[in-house]
Coordinates of C-alpha atoms in Angstrom, one line a residue:
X1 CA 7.6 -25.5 68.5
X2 CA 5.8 -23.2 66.5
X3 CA 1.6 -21.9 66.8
X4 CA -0.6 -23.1 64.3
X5 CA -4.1 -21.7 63.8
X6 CA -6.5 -23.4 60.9
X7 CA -9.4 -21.4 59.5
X8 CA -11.5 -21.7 56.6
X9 CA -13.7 -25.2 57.5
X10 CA -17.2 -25.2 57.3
X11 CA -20.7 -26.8 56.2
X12 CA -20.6 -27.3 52.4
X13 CA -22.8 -29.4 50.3
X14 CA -20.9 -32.7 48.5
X15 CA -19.3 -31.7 45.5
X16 CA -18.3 -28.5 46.7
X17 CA -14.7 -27.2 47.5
X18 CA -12.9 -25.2 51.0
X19 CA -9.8 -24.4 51.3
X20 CA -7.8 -24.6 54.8
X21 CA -5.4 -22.3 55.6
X22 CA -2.7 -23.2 58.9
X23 CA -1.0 -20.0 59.7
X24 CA 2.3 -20.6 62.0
X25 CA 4.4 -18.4 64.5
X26 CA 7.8 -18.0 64.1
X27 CA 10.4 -16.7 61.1
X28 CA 11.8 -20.2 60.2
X29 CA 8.4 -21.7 58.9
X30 CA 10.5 -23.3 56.1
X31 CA 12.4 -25.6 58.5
X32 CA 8.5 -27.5 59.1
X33 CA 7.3 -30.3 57.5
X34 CA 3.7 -29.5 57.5
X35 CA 0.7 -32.1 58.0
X36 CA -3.3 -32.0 57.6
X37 CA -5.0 -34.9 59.5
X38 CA -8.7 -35.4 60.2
X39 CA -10.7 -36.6 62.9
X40 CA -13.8 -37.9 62.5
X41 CA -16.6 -38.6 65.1
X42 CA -15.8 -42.5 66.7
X43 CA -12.6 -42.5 64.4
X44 CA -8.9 -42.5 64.8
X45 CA -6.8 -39.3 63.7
X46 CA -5.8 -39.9 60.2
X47 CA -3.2 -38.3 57.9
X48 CA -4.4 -36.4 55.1
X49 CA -1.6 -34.9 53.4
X50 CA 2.2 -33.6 53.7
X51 CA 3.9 -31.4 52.7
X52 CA 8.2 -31.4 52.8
X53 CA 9.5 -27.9 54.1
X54 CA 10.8 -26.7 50.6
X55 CA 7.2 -27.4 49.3
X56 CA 8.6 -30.0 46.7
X57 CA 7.8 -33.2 48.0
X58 CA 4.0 -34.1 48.9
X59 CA 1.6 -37.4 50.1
X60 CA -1.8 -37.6 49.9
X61 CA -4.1 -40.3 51.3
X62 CA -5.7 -43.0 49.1
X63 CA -8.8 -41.5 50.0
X64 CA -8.1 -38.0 49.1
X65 CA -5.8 -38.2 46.1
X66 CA -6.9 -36.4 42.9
X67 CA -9.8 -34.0 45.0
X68 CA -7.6 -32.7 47.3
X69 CA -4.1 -30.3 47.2
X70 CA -1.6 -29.2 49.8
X71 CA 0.1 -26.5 49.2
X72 CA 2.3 -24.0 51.8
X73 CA 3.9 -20.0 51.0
X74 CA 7.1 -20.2 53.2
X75 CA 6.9 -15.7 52.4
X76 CA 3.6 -16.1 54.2
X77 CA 4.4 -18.8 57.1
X78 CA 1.1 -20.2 55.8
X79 CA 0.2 -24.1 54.7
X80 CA -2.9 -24.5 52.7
X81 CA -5.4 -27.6 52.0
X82 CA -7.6 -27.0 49.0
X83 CA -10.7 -29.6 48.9
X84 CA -12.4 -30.1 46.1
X85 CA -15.0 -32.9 45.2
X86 CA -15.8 -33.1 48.9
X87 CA -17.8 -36.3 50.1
X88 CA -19.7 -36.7 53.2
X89 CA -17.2 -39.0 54.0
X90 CA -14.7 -36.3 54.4
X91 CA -16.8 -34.5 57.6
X92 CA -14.4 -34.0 60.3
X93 CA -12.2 -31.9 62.3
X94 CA -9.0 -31.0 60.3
X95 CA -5.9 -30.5 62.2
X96 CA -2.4 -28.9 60.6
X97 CA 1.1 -30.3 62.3
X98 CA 4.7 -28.8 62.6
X99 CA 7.4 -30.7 62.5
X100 CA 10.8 -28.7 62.8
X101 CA 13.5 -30.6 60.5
X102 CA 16.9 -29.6 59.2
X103 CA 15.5 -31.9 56.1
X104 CA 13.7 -29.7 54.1
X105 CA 13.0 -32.2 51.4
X106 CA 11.2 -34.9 54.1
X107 CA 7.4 -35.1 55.2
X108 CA 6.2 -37.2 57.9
X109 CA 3.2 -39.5 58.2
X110 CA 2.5 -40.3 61.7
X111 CA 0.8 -37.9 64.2
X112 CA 3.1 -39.1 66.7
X113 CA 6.0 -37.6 64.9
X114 CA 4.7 -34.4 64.7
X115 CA 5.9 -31.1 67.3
X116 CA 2.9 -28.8 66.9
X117 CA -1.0 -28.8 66.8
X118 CA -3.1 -26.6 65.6
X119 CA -6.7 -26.0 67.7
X120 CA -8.5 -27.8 64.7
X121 CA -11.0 -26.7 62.5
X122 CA -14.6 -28.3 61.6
X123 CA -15.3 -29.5 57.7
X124 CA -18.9 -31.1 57.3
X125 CA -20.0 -32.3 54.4
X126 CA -23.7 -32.7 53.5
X127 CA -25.1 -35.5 51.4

């Protein structure tokens, strides 16, 4: 298992962007596939996005595609979520995911599938 910690959430107005940033622990952060999932209030966890380990291979939510872009720096041990176009409909807390594999061209979709939580970090969205 690796530490994650999530930063950059906020209070933005819609239309505006943030960008998430999910440091890790460790010296093999390449060997994660790395996920971004929200929670909002009353609501279920939800995926957002993944990311494969090597960075090449990428899923995005219906709901986000197009506004939103995952991206990671292995050199860094640091996944990133860039929001753009943000919606009041995208207020939640955002959580980052590890999940060690010796796959590094693979994502994963389900929470449940997932090693490693971060502490989460707030996003709200103003109308």
């Amino acid at each position: 298992q690796v530490q994650l910690i999530e930063s950059g959430g906020g209070l933005v107005q819609a239309g505006g962007s943030l960008r998430l940033s999910c440091a890790a622990s460790g010296r093999t952060f390449g060997s994660y596939a790395m996920g971004w999932f929200r929670q909002a209030p009353g609501k279920e966890r939800e995926i957002v996005s993944t990311i494969s380990g090597s960075g090449e291979n990428t899923f995005y939510t219906s709901s986000v595609k197009g506004r939103f872009t995952i991206s990671r720096d292995n050199a860094k041990n640091t996944a990133y979520l860039q929001m753009n176009s943000l919606k009041p409909e995208d207020t939640a807390v955002y959580y980052c995911a590890a999940r060690n594999t010796y796959y590094r061209g693979v994502y994963f979709l389900a929470a449940r599938e997932y090693d490693s939580w971060g502490q989460g970090t707030q996003v709200t969205v103003s109308s």
